[in-house]
Structure formats: structure tokens, C-alpha cells
Amino acid sequence: FLHDALPILLRNDFAYEEINTGQVVAEILGVPPVPQTLRANFQKLAWEFISQPDGPERLARRLLEIARGKNSPRILIDGLRQRATLENLRRLAHDTKIGIIFVHTPADLAFTFYAERIEHGASMDEFLSVRSAPVEAEVEGLIAMADAVLYNWTGRLQYRETIQTLMEELGIPEVIS
């Protein structure tokens, strides 16, 4: 629950439309997303793409195109991994408010979430290999660009309440279904 709590709450309680960056990268690359493409292979292809001089801007343009196509005032772009992509997104969407929420998850909890998503489970070595892939190198540094940081180590109820409080303070009303 906790690793997906923010997207689920924003979709269900606040009527956000979600764009999964990994799926968009897969579309651009012309390959199936993880898990249909092995994570290590996907990370390698994604790194090759995002390392190209125009990679971050191409990704940002596609994300913005999808966001505008959703015709919704509330969009969640989940899974950005590089500072350059975020900077390009902000530059290209100059007329749009963008808020950055960084969800910090301790390594032990992140391992648990990762292992739950893997059909055969996962070893710590596999997890560390995924986290240390070049395409993941900037993730922790994005905390410095965040407008808000949510610490994902409390219980489910407290985490939900924290998200609801944040949205209330931002003046974003809960949607009653």
C-alpha cells in the first residue's frame, strides 16, 4: 500500500489523472514496460535514451503532450528520475503550475515494496543492483527540488492523513465520489 499510496490517494480522493513516466519511456523506446521488459534491460535502454542530448527534453515534451491531452487541471506525473527532465518540463510548461512532491522511502522499506512487486521475490543483491543503475543515480538528489517531502515510514493511516493535510493546505479539495 504505502509505495502506491500517493498516486492512489491523488487519483481516488482528489481526481488526479496519472501519467506513469516508465510507461511513457517504454512508448518512446518502442519496448514493453517493466515487467514485460526485464528491469535491468529497461534501465539500460532508458539510460541510453535519457543520456542523449535531446533525451530529457523529448521525454518532457511527451509528458506535457499527454498531460494536456488529458484535459484535466490535476495531473500526477509519477516516476521522474532526472533533474534535466524536470527542468525541461518546468521550462516547457511555463504557463502551468507544477508542484514537486518527493516521497522518501527508507531502503529497507523500499526493498520490501520491490520484493512484493517481483513475482519470484527478490534478493537484496537484485534490489541494490536496480537502485544503483545509472538511470537511478539522480533520484535521491531530486529531494532538493521538491516543494514538499513525504516521509514514507509511518503507518498507513498516518500517511493518508499527511497526504490529505498537504492537499488541504494547498487548497485542493477532496472529491466526493
PDB file of C-alpha atoms in Angstrom:
ATOM      1  CA  PHE A   1       0.000   0.000   0.000  1.00  0.00           C
ATOM      2  CA  LEU A   2       2.483   2.638   1.086  1.00  0.00           C
ATOM      3  CA  HIS A   3       4.603   2.672  -2.082  1.00  0.00           C
ATOM      4  CA  ASP A   4       1.480   3.358  -4.161  1.00  0.00           C
ATOM      5  CA  ALA A   5      -0.362   5.441  -1.572  1.00  0.00           C
ATOM      6  CA  LEU A   6       0.287   8.866  -3.061  1.00  0.00           C
ATOM      7  CA  PRO A   7      -0.847   8.049  -6.626  1.00  0.00           C
ATOM      8  CA  ILE A   8      -3.854   6.100  -5.349  1.00  0.00           C
ATOM      9  CA  LEU A   9      -4.976   8.873  -2.991  1.00  0.00           C
ATOM     10  CA  LEU A  10      -4.433  11.612  -5.546  1.00  0.00           C
ATOM     11  CA  ARG A  11      -6.402   9.649  -8.165  1.00  0.00           C
ATOM     12  CA  ASN A  12      -9.215   8.451  -5.921  1.00  0.00           C
ATOM     13  CA  ASP A  13      -9.631  11.257  -3.400  1.00  0.00           C
ATOM     14  CA  PHE A  14      -8.538  14.312  -5.401  1.00  0.00           C
ATOM     15  CA  ALA A  15      -9.395  13.377  -9.031  1.00  0.00           C
ATOM     16  CA  TYR A  16      -5.824  13.492 -10.365  1.00  0.00           C
ATOM     17  CA  GLU A  17      -5.024  11.896 -13.706  1.00  0.00           C
ATOM     18  CA  GLU A  18      -1.812   9.845 -13.530  1.00  0.00           C
ATOM     19  CA  ILE A  19       0.961   9.634 -16.085  1.00  0.00           C
ATOM     20  CA  ASN A  20       3.498   6.894 -15.408  1.00  0.00           C
ATOM     21  CA  THR A  21       6.906   8.042 -16.642  1.00  0.00           C
ATOM     22  CA  GLY A  22       8.156   4.467 -17.066  1.00  0.00           C
ATOM     23  CA  GLN A  23       5.285   3.692 -19.436  1.00  0.00           C
ATOM     24  CA  VAL A  24       5.984   6.866 -21.402  1.00  0.00           C
ATOM     25  CA  VAL A  25       9.677   5.987 -21.684  1.00  0.00           C
ATOM     26  CA  ALA A  26       8.683   2.487 -22.858  1.00  0.00           C
ATOM     27  CA  GLU A  27       6.425   4.049 -25.503  1.00  0.00           C
ATOM     28  CA  ILE A  28       9.224   6.345 -26.725  1.00  0.00           C
ATOM     29  CA  LEU A  29      11.681   3.427 -26.816  1.00  0.00           C
ATOM     30  CA  GLY A  30       9.187   1.137 -28.559  1.00  0.00           C
ATOM     31  CA  VAL A  31       9.532  -1.611 -25.942  1.00  0.00           C
ATOM     32  CA  PRO A  32       7.073  -3.043 -23.418  1.00  0.00           C
ATOM     33  CA  PRO A  33       7.303  -1.541 -19.922  1.00  0.00           C
ATOM     34  CA  VAL A  34       8.604  -3.414 -16.886  1.00  0.00           C
ATOM     35  CA  PRO A  35       7.857  -6.264 -16.092  1.00  0.00           C
ATOM     36  CA  GLN A  36       7.348  -7.351 -19.724  1.00  0.00           C
ATOM     37  CA  THR A  37      10.842  -5.986 -20.384  1.00  0.00           C
ATOM     38  CA  LEU A  38      13.297  -7.145 -17.743  1.00  0.00           C
ATOM     39  CA  ARG A  39      14.059  -4.261 -15.394  1.00  0.00           C
ATOM     40  CA  ALA A  40      17.831  -4.386 -15.983  1.00  0.00           C
ATOM     41  CA  ASN A  41      17.314  -4.226 -19.755  1.00  0.00           C
ATOM     42  CA  PHE A  42      14.754  -1.442 -19.431  1.00  0.00           C
ATOM     43  CA  GLN A  43      17.031   0.581 -17.176  1.00  0.00           C
ATOM     44  CA  LYS A  44      19.894   0.223 -19.666  1.00  0.00           C
ATOM     45  CA  LEU A  45      17.703   1.338 -22.587  1.00  0.00           C
ATOM     46  CA  ALA A  46      16.214   4.188 -20.543  1.00  0.00           C
ATOM     47  CA  TRP A  47      19.700   5.378 -19.559  1.00  0.00           C
ATOM     48  CA  GLU A  48      20.876   5.314 -23.173  1.00  0.00           C
ATOM     49  CA  PHE A  49      17.816   7.371 -24.151  1.00  0.00           C
ATOM     50  CA  ILE A  50      17.928   9.918 -21.322  1.00  0.00           C
ATOM     51  CA  SER A  51      21.701  10.366 -21.769  1.00  0.00           C
ATOM     52  CA  GLN A  52      21.224  11.630 -25.309  1.00  0.00           C
ATOM     53  CA  PRO A  53      21.470  15.423 -25.533  1.00  0.00           C
ATOM     54  CA  ASP A  54      17.793  15.686 -26.516  1.00  0.00           C
ATOM     55  CA  GLY A  55      16.546  12.819 -24.282  1.00  0.00           C
ATOM     56  CA  PRO A  56      15.335  14.852 -21.287  1.00  0.00           C
ATOM     57  CA  GLU A  57      13.567  17.395 -23.499  1.00  0.00           C
ATOM     58  CA  ARG A  58      11.950  14.679 -25.642  1.00  0.00           C
ATOM     59  CA  LEU A  59      10.622  12.973 -22.513  1.00  0.00           C
ATOM     60  CA  ALA A  60       9.418  16.262 -21.022  1.00  0.00           C
ATOM     61  CA  ARG A  61       7.651  17.204 -24.278  1.00  0.00           C
ATOM     62  CA  ARG A  62       5.887  13.835 -24.439  1.00  0.00           C
ATOM     63  CA  LEU A  63       4.836  14.018 -20.784  1.00  0.00           C
ATOM     64  CA  LEU A  64       3.460  17.503 -21.331  1.00  0.00           C
ATOM     65  CA  GLU A  65       1.672  16.412 -24.506  1.00  0.00           C
ATOM     66  CA  ILE A  66      -0.010  13.547 -22.644  1.00  0.00           C
ATOM     67  CA  ALA A  67      -0.877  15.827 -19.715  1.00  0.00           C
ATOM     68  CA  ARG A  68      -2.502  18.410 -21.969  1.00  0.00           C
ATOM     69  CA  GLY A  69      -4.361  15.645 -23.807  1.00  0.00           C
ATOM     70  CA  LYS A  70      -5.973  14.544 -20.559  1.00  0.00           C
ATOM     71  CA  ASN A  71      -7.757  17.898 -20.378  1.00  0.00           C
ATOM     72  CA  SER A  72      -7.674  17.849 -16.588  1.00  0.00           C
ATOM     73  CA  PRO A  73      -6.494  20.546 -14.177  1.00  0.00           C
ATOM     74  CA  ARG A  74      -4.950  17.863 -11.936  1.00  0.00           C
ATOM     75  CA  ILE A  75      -2.144  15.743 -13.333  1.00  0.00           C
ATOM     76  CA  LEU A  76       0.265  13.486 -11.450  1.00  0.00           C
ATOM     77  CA  ILE A  77       3.470  12.610 -13.286  1.00  0.00           C
ATOM     78  CA  ASP A  78       4.885   9.685 -11.360  1.00  0.00           C
ATOM     79  CA  GLY A  79       8.445   8.388 -11.579  1.00  0.00           C
ATOM     80  CA  LEU A  80      10.639  11.201 -12.872  1.00  0.00           C
ATOM     81  CA  ARG A  81      14.259  10.186 -12.404  1.00  0.00           C
ATOM     82  CA  GLN A  82      16.439  13.003 -13.770  1.00  0.00           C
ATOM     83  CA  ARG A  83      16.863  16.654 -12.909  1.00  0.00           C
ATOM     84  CA  ALA A  84      17.174  17.616 -16.606  1.00  0.00           C
ATOM     85  CA  THR A  85      13.776  16.087 -17.391  1.00  0.00           C
ATOM     86  CA  LEU A  86      12.153  18.038 -14.553  1.00  0.00           C
ATOM     87  CA  GLU A  87      13.891  21.258 -15.583  1.00  0.00           C
ATOM     88  CA  ASN A  88      12.732  20.790 -19.193  1.00  0.00           C
ATOM     89  CA  LEU A  89       9.204  20.031 -18.025  1.00  0.00           C
ATOM     90  CA  ARG A  90       9.111  23.225 -15.962  1.00  0.00           C
ATOM     91  CA  ARG A  91      10.512  25.275 -18.863  1.00  0.00           C
ATOM     92  CA  LEU A  92       8.101  23.847 -21.430  1.00  0.00           C
ATOM     93  CA  ALA A  93       5.090  24.136 -19.115  1.00  0.00           C
ATOM     94  CA  HIS A  94       5.850  27.734 -18.160  1.00  0.00           C
ATOM     95  CA  ASP A  95       2.129  28.564 -18.146  1.00  0.00           C
ATOM     96  CA  THR A  96       1.240  25.688 -15.816  1.00  0.00           C
ATOM     97  CA  LYS A  97       1.631  25.370 -12.051  1.00  0.00           C
ATOM     98  CA  ILE A  98       3.887  22.457 -11.164  1.00  0.00           C
ATOM     99  CA  GLY A  99       4.389  21.160  -7.642  1.00  0.00           C
ATOM    100  CA  ILE A 100       7.049  18.592  -6.844  1.00  0.00           C
ATOM    101  CA  ILE A 101       6.379  16.046  -4.104  1.00  0.00           C
ATOM    102  CA  PHE A 102       9.301  13.826  -3.211  1.00  0.00           C
ATOM    103  CA  VAL A 103       8.355  10.613  -1.429  1.00  0.00           C
ATOM    104  CA  HIS A 104      11.293   9.461   0.666  1.00  0.00           C
ATOM    105  CA  THR A 105      11.257   5.768   1.483  1.00  0.00           C
ATOM    106  CA  PRO A 106      13.975   4.201   3.625  1.00  0.00           C
ATOM    107  CA  ALA A 107      15.985   1.480   1.867  1.00  0.00           C
ATOM    108  CA  ASP A 108      14.618  -1.383   3.970  1.00  0.00           C
ATOM    109  CA  LEU A 109      11.019  -0.429   3.216  1.00  0.00           C
ATOM    110  CA  ALA A 110      11.838   0.208  -0.455  1.00  0.00           C
ATOM    111  CA  PHE A 111      13.314  -3.314  -0.610  1.00  0.00           C
ATOM    112  CA  THR A 112      10.109  -4.745   0.860  1.00  0.00           C
ATOM    113  CA  PHE A 113       7.989  -2.907  -1.738  1.00  0.00           C
ATOM    114  CA  TYR A 114      10.295  -4.019  -4.543  1.00  0.00           C
ATOM    115  CA  ALA A 115      10.261  -7.660  -3.423  1.00  0.00           C
ATOM    116  CA  GLU A 116       6.431  -7.614  -3.240  1.00  0.00           C
ATOM    117  CA  ARG A 117       6.229  -6.498  -6.885  1.00  0.00           C
ATOM    118  CA  ILE A 118       8.580  -9.219  -8.148  1.00  0.00           C
ATOM    119  CA  GLU A 119       6.825 -12.485  -8.932  1.00  0.00           C
ATOM    120  CA  HIS A 120       9.664 -14.674  -7.608  1.00  0.00           C
ATOM    121  CA  GLY A 121      10.560 -12.320  -4.774  1.00  0.00           C
ATOM    122  CA  ALA A 122      13.893 -10.541  -4.841  1.00  0.00           C
ATOM    123  CA  SER A 123      17.239 -10.766  -3.175  1.00  0.00           C
ATOM    124  CA  MET A 124      18.948  -7.776  -1.596  1.00  0.00           C
ATOM    125  CA  ASP A 125      21.635  -8.028  -4.305  1.00  0.00           C
ATOM    126  CA  GLU A 126      18.984  -7.719  -7.053  1.00  0.00           C
ATOM    127  CA  PHE A 127      17.431  -4.746  -5.292  1.00  0.00           C
ATOM    128  CA  LEU A 128      20.769  -2.991  -4.827  1.00  0.00           C
ATOM    129  CA  SER A 129      21.584  -3.597  -8.489  1.00  0.00           C
ATOM    130  CA  VAL A 130      18.321  -1.928  -9.518  1.00  0.00           C
ATOM    131  CA  ARG A 131      18.862   1.043  -7.197  1.00  0.00           C
ATOM    132  CA  SER A 132      22.451   1.553  -8.295  1.00  0.00           C
ATOM    133  CA  ALA A 133      21.710   1.545 -12.043  1.00  0.00           C
ATOM    134  CA  PRO A 134      22.936   4.740 -13.764  1.00  0.00           C
ATOM    135  CA  VAL A 135      19.377   5.755 -14.684  1.00  0.00           C
ATOM    136  CA  GLU A 136      18.518   5.846 -10.951  1.00  0.00           C
ATOM    137  CA  ALA A 137      21.542   7.904  -9.853  1.00  0.00           C
ATOM    138  CA  GLU A 138      19.772  11.272  -9.588  1.00  0.00           C
ATOM    139  CA  VAL A 139      16.621  10.130  -7.792  1.00  0.00           C
ATOM    140  CA  GLU A 140      17.722  10.938  -4.230  1.00  0.00           C
ATOM    141  CA  GLY A 141      19.055  14.344  -5.332  1.00  0.00           C
ATOM    142  CA  LEU A 142      15.618  15.377  -6.588  1.00  0.00           C
ATOM    143  CA  ILE A 143      14.631  15.925  -2.964  1.00  0.00           C
ATOM    144  CA  ALA A 144      16.391  19.309  -3.243  1.00  0.00           C
ATOM    145  CA  MET A 145      13.971  20.361  -5.999  1.00  0.00           C
ATOM    146  CA  ALA A 146      10.847  19.312  -4.091  1.00  0.00           C
ATOM    147  CA  ASP A 147       8.174  21.663  -2.863  1.00  0.00           C
ATOM    148  CA  ALA A 148       7.160  19.038  -0.289  1.00  0.00           C
ATOM    149  CA  VAL A 149       8.730  15.876   1.076  1.00  0.00           C
ATOM    150  CA  LEU A 150       6.641  12.994   2.365  1.00  0.00           C
ATOM    151  CA  TYR A 151       8.440  10.517   4.561  1.00  0.00           C
ATOM    152  CA  ASN A 152       7.095   7.060   3.815  1.00  0.00           C
ATOM    153  CA  TRP A 153       7.808   5.280   7.073  1.00  0.00           C
ATOM    154  CA  THR A 154       4.738   5.849   9.155  1.00  0.00           C
ATOM    155  CA  GLY A 155       1.683   3.661   9.256  1.00  0.00           C
ATOM    156  CA  ARG A 156      -0.968   3.663   6.561  1.00  0.00           C
ATOM    157  CA  LEU A 157      -3.410   5.862   8.441  1.00  0.00           C
ATOM    158  CA  GLN A 158      -0.797   8.495   9.290  1.00  0.00           C
ATOM    159  CA  TYR A 159       0.491   8.540   5.713  1.00  0.00           C
ATOM    160  CA  ARG A 160      -3.033   9.024   4.331  1.00  0.00           C
ATOM    161  CA  GLU A 161      -3.715  11.795   6.845  1.00  0.00           C
ATOM    162  CA  THR A 162      -0.435  13.510   5.911  1.00  0.00           C
ATOM    163  CA  ILE A 163      -1.341  13.498   2.221  1.00  0.00           C
ATOM    164  CA  GLN A 164      -4.836  14.780   2.958  1.00  0.00           C
ATOM    165  CA  THR A 165      -3.426  17.552   5.174  1.00  0.00           C
ATOM    166  CA  LEU A 166      -0.939  18.555   2.480  1.00  0.00           C
ATOM    167  CA  MET A 167      -3.674  18.773  -0.142  1.00  0.00           C
ATOM    168  CA  GLU A 168      -5.877  20.764   2.243  1.00  0.00           C
ATOM    169  CA  GLU A 169      -3.049  23.236   2.902  1.00  0.00           C
ATOM    170  CA  LEU A 170      -2.583  23.585  -0.870  1.00  0.00           C
ATOM    171  CA  GLY A 171      -6.297  24.388  -1.191  1.00  0.00           C
ATOM    172  CA  ILE A 172      -7.039  21.284  -3.255  1.00  0.00           C
ATOM    173  CA  PRO A 173     -10.448  19.990  -2.210  1.00  0.00           C
ATOM    174  CA  GLU A 174     -11.172  16.304  -1.831  1.00  0.00           C
ATOM    175  CA  VAL A 175     -13.551  14.981  -4.483  1.00  0.00           C
ATOM    176  CA  ILE A 176     -16.554  13.091  -3.179  1.00  0.00           C
ATOM    177  CA  SER A 177     -17.413  10.133  -5.397  1.00  0.00           C
TER     178      SER A 177
END
